[in-house]
């Protein structure tokens, strides 16, 4: 299996990420023209993890997104359903707590976390609403959610250029630097098919979360959605 389909069968998506795990972080930095690091920094600031808190980083991959929460003094669980990602992450970040888990059936008790976050992973879940409800279940009352995901650029001209990059340039660049270029064709297609800012906010609120708000990054290429349990 070289790439998943937009039907997002869990085993297909997991196998796809297993195949790109070794060079995933480097490839993302290259394809995002260095913006990925800025987006991770924005996520860390928005989550605002504090000493003594417990944070769930879902779709954590190799743990690159989880490290800032631990550095802030929080206890962080890096959860992903790709065993390949978890293996690479454990080798690179042995100090992190890695857990294998499906976003729609999280292996955690109710009200286990002060904050939950998922970056660039909700788009790849088979049932978005089920994942958002599971995140709500494992969050303490009053706890916070932060979703970082690709979205829709807010300016029409920029959106046209961006979509052209996604469907043409991104796969071409990936063919030069990625261990599995076909996986990035799926990623481009999944970004294009994803709801816009208001659409995702509506899904989050319908899943039991309150005080839903969002903030665009890089002209709306990426959006941070925040909510409270």
GROMACS .gro file of C-alpha atoms in nm:
model
  229
    1UNK     CA    1   0.000   0.000   0.000
    2UNK     CA    2   0.171   0.318  -0.120
    3UNK     CA    3  -0.105   0.568  -0.044
    4UNK     CA    4  -0.442   0.587   0.124
    5UNK     CA    5  -0.767   0.686  -0.041
    6UNK     CA    6  -0.998   0.965   0.075
    7UNK     CA    7  -1.219   0.692   0.223
    8UNK     CA    8  -0.956   0.700   0.502
    9UNK     CA    9  -0.960   0.336   0.601
   10UNK     CA   10  -0.754   0.329   0.923
   11UNK     CA   11  -0.522   0.046   0.819
   12UNK     CA   12  -0.445   0.216   0.486
   13UNK     CA   13  -0.365   0.550   0.650
   14UNK     CA   14  -0.153   0.380   0.918
   15UNK     CA   15   0.043   0.186   0.658
   16UNK     CA   16   0.097   0.502   0.456
   17UNK     CA   17   0.242   0.686   0.756
   18UNK     CA   18   0.450   0.381   0.851
   19UNK     CA   19   0.613   0.415   0.509
   20UNK     CA   20   0.707   0.782   0.546
   21UNK     CA   21   0.800   0.783   0.917
   22UNK     CA   22   1.179   0.794   0.882
   23UNK     CA   23   1.190   1.118   0.677
   24UNK     CA   24   0.851   1.262   0.772
   25UNK     CA   25   0.967   1.559   0.981
   26UNK     CA   26   1.238   1.662   0.734
   27UNK     CA   27   1.002   1.633   0.437
   28UNK     CA   28   0.738   1.844   0.611
   29UNK     CA   29   0.990   2.120   0.679
   30UNK     CA   30   1.094   2.122   0.314
   31UNK     CA   31   0.743   2.107   0.166
   32UNK     CA   32   0.614   2.381   0.397
   33UNK     CA   33   0.911   2.603   0.311
   34UNK     CA   34   1.005   2.613   0.678
   35UNK     CA   35   0.659   2.717   0.798
   36UNK     CA   36   0.601   2.388   0.983
   37UNK     CA   37   0.832   2.497   1.263
   38UNK     CA   38   0.644   2.825   1.302
   39UNK     CA   39   0.313   2.639   1.312
   40UNK     CA   40   0.441   2.405   1.584
   41UNK     CA   41   0.554   2.706   1.787
   42UNK     CA   42   0.208   2.863   1.750
   43UNK     CA   43   0.048   2.538   1.871
   44UNK     CA   44   0.270   2.526   2.177
   45UNK     CA   45   0.183   2.886   2.263
   46UNK     CA   46  -0.191   2.829   2.212
   47UNK     CA   47  -0.202   2.511   2.423
   48UNK     CA   48  -0.009   2.696   2.695
   49UNK     CA   49   0.090   2.380   2.882
   50UNK     CA   50   0.178   2.439   3.246
   51UNK     CA   51   0.379   2.250   3.508
   52UNK     CA   52   0.174   1.971   3.662
   53UNK     CA   53  -0.078   1.952   3.379
   54UNK     CA   54  -0.140   1.639   3.173
   55UNK     CA   55  -0.151   1.692   2.796
   56UNK     CA   56  -0.258   1.452   2.522
   57UNK     CA   57  -0.089   1.509   2.187
   58UNK     CA   58  -0.294   1.300   1.944
   59UNK     CA   59  -0.152   1.209   1.601
   60UNK     CA   60   0.183   1.298   1.754
   61UNK     CA   61   0.384   1.102   1.500
   62UNK     CA   62   0.750   1.102   1.602
   63UNK     CA   63   0.685   1.329   1.899
   64UNK     CA   64   0.823   1.649   1.747
   65UNK     CA   65   0.501   1.830   1.839
   66UNK     CA   66   0.496   1.680   2.190
   67UNK     CA   67   0.840   1.792   2.308
   68UNK     CA   68   0.745   2.158   2.377
   69UNK     CA   69   0.473   2.052   2.620
   70UNK     CA   70   0.718   1.843   2.818
   71UNK     CA   71   0.969   2.127   2.813
   72UNK     CA   72   0.700   2.351   2.965
   73UNK     CA   73   0.677   2.116   3.262
   74UNK     CA   74   0.363   1.926   3.166
   75UNK     CA   75   0.323   1.548   3.158
   76UNK     CA   76   0.258   1.468   2.791
   77UNK     CA   77   0.132   1.154   2.620
   78UNK     CA   78   0.225   1.125   2.252
   79UNK     CA   79  -0.042   0.910   2.090
   80UNK     CA   80  -0.055   0.784   1.731
   81UNK     CA   81  -0.196   0.485   1.542
   82UNK     CA   82   0.106   0.447   1.313
   83UNK     CA   83   0.343   0.200   1.476
   84UNK     CA   84   0.613   0.307   1.232
   85UNK     CA   85   0.587   0.666   1.351
   86UNK     CA   86   0.595   0.556   1.715
   87UNK     CA   87   0.903   0.341   1.660
   88UNK     CA   88   1.094   0.627   1.496
   89UNK     CA   89   0.969   0.865   1.765
   90UNK     CA   90   1.081   0.638   2.048
   91UNK     CA   91   1.429   0.614   1.897
   92UNK     CA   92   1.457   0.992   1.857
   93UNK     CA   93   1.275   1.101   2.174
   94UNK     CA   94   1.312   0.818   2.430
   95UNK     CA   95   1.215   1.058   2.711
   96UNK     CA   96   0.858   1.092   2.578
   97UNK     CA   97   0.565   0.867   2.671
   98UNK     CA   98   0.445   0.711   2.342
   99UNK     CA   99   0.113   0.527   2.327
  100UNK     CA  100  -0.049   0.350   2.030
  101UNK     CA  101  -0.413   0.444   1.992
  102UNK     CA  102  -0.702   0.502   1.753
  103UNK     CA  103  -0.848   0.854   1.764
  104UNK     CA  104  -1.203   0.715   1.758
  105UNK     CA  105  -1.139   0.475   2.050
  106UNK     CA  106  -0.880   0.637   2.274
  107UNK     CA  107  -0.718   0.409   2.536
  108UNK     CA  108  -0.761   0.660   2.819
  109UNK     CA  109  -1.008   0.708   3.103
  110UNK     CA  110  -1.269   0.982   3.109
  111UNK     CA  111  -1.145   1.326   3.218
  112UNK     CA  112  -0.777   1.225   3.207
  113UNK     CA  113  -0.623   1.538   3.054
  114UNK     CA  114  -0.610   1.910   3.121
  115UNK     CA  115  -0.548   1.981   2.753
  116UNK     CA  116  -0.577   1.780   2.431
  117UNK     CA  117  -0.434   1.872   2.094
  118UNK     CA  118  -0.407   1.727   1.746
  119UNK     CA  119  -0.195   1.879   1.469
  120UNK     CA  120  -0.245   1.784   1.105
  121UNK     CA  121  -0.405   1.456   1.206
  122UNK     CA  122  -0.779   1.514   1.238
  123UNK     CA  123  -0.800   1.531   0.858
  124UNK     CA  124  -0.678   1.171   0.837
  125UNK     CA  125  -0.927   1.019   1.082
  126UNK     CA  126  -1.204   0.805   0.935
  127UNK     CA  127  -1.476   0.963   1.155
  128UNK     CA  128  -1.400   1.324   1.247
  129UNK     CA  129  -1.697   1.364   1.480
  130UNK     CA  130  -1.617   1.042   1.669
  131UNK     CA  131  -1.258   1.164   1.722
  132UNK     CA  132  -1.374   1.503   1.851
  133UNK     CA  133  -1.616   1.334   2.090
  134UNK     CA  134  -1.343   1.102   2.216
  135UNK     CA  135  -1.115   1.399   2.276
  136UNK     CA  136  -1.397   1.562   2.471
  137UNK     CA  137  -1.449   1.244   2.675
  138UNK     CA  138  -1.089   1.226   2.792
  139UNK     CA  139  -1.066   1.599   2.873
  140UNK     CA  140  -1.139   1.730   3.223
  141UNK     CA  141  -1.437   1.967   3.258
  142UNK     CA  142  -1.310   2.313   3.171
  143UNK     CA  143  -1.010   2.163   2.991
  144UNK     CA  144  -0.903   2.286   2.652
  145UNK     CA  145  -0.882   2.159   2.296
  146UNK     CA  146  -0.644   2.285   2.028
  147UNK     CA  147  -0.677   2.159   1.671
  148UNK     CA  148  -0.412   2.266   1.422
  149UNK     CA  149  -0.510   2.173   1.068
  150UNK     CA  150  -0.474   2.281   0.709
  151UNK     CA  151  -0.761   2.503   0.602
  152UNK     CA  152  -0.872   2.740   0.326
  153UNK     CA  153  -0.672   3.056   0.246
  154UNK     CA  154  -0.888   3.360   0.303
  155UNK     CA  155  -0.786   3.557  -0.009
  156UNK     CA  156  -0.920   3.425  -0.340
  157UNK     CA  157  -0.606   3.496  -0.545
  158UNK     CA  158  -0.381   3.336  -0.285
  159UNK     CA  159  -0.617   3.037  -0.259
  160UNK     CA  160  -0.581   2.975  -0.633
  161UNK     CA  161  -0.202   2.979  -0.615
  162UNK     CA  162  -0.206   2.758  -0.306
  163UNK     CA  163  -0.429   2.494  -0.463
  164UNK     CA  164  -0.204   2.490  -0.768
  165UNK     CA  165   0.094   2.427  -0.539
  166UNK     CA  166  -0.090   2.150  -0.356
  167UNK     CA  167  -0.197   1.957  -0.662
  168UNK     CA  168   0.109   2.010  -0.882
  169UNK     CA  169   0.419   2.138  -0.704
  170UNK     CA  170   0.385   1.950  -0.375
  171UNK     CA  171   0.379   1.599  -0.532
  172UNK     CA  172   0.663   1.698  -0.766
  173UNK     CA  173   0.881   1.817  -0.477
  174UNK     CA  174   0.786   1.516  -0.269
  175UNK     CA  175   0.908   1.287  -0.548
  176UNK     CA  176   1.257   1.431  -0.491
  177UNK     CA  177   1.274   1.429  -0.112
  178UNK     CA  178   1.011   1.193   0.033
  179UNK     CA  179   1.054   0.822   0.100
  180UNK     CA  180   0.700   0.762  -0.035
  181UNK     CA  181   0.598   1.039  -0.278
  182UNK     CA  182   0.256   0.885  -0.348
  183UNK     CA  183   0.160   0.944   0.014
  184UNK     CA  184   0.188   1.317  -0.047
  185UNK     CA  185  -0.057   1.296  -0.337
  186UNK     CA  186  -0.311   1.168  -0.084
  187UNK     CA  187  -0.215   1.443   0.162
  188UNK     CA  188  -0.268   1.711  -0.104
  189UNK     CA  189  -0.607   1.566  -0.198
  190UNK     CA  190  -0.715   1.539   0.165
  191UNK     CA  191  -0.624   1.902   0.231
  192UNK     CA  192  -0.826   2.015  -0.069
  193UNK     CA  193  -1.131   1.814   0.046
  194UNK     CA  194  -1.118   1.935   0.409
  195UNK     CA  195  -1.385   2.175   0.549
  196UNK     CA  196  -1.311   2.544   0.577
  197UNK     CA  197  -1.266   2.728   0.907
  198UNK     CA  198  -1.634   2.773   0.983
  199UNK     CA  199  -1.716   2.419   0.875
  200UNK     CA  200  -1.466   2.267   1.118
  201UNK     CA  201  -1.580   2.499   1.397
  202UNK     CA  202  -1.935   2.373   1.346
  203UNK     CA  203  -1.817   2.011   1.373
  204UNK     CA  204  -1.626   2.087   1.694
  205UNK     CA  205  -1.926   2.255   1.857
  206UNK     CA  206  -2.159   1.973   1.750
  207UNK     CA  207  -1.921   1.727   1.920
  208UNK     CA  208  -1.985   1.876   2.265
  209UNK     CA  209  -1.723   2.149   2.286
  210UNK     CA  210  -1.799   2.510   2.384
  211UNK     CA  211  -1.636   2.849   2.332
  212UNK     CA  212  -1.516   2.746   1.986
  213UNK     CA  213  -1.291   2.999   1.814
  214UNK     CA  214  -1.024   2.996   1.546
  215UNK     CA  215  -0.718   3.189   1.434
  216UNK     CA  216  -0.566   3.172   1.086
  217UNK     CA  217  -0.194   3.125   1.028
  218UNK     CA  218  -0.009   3.198   0.703
  219UNK     CA  219  -0.314   3.354   0.538
  220UNK     CA  220  -0.542   3.064   0.626
  221UNK     CA  221  -0.322   2.783   0.494
  222UNK     CA  222  -0.333   2.657   0.853
  223UNK     CA  223  -0.588   2.736   1.122
  224UNK     CA  224  -0.584   2.690   1.499
  225UNK     CA  225  -0.922   2.596   1.643
  226UNK     CA  226  -0.967   2.631   2.020
  227UNK     CA  227  -1.251   2.508   2.241
  228UNK     CA  228  -1.337   2.425   2.603
  229UNK     CA  229  -1.480   2.101   2.746
   0.00000   0.00000   0.00000
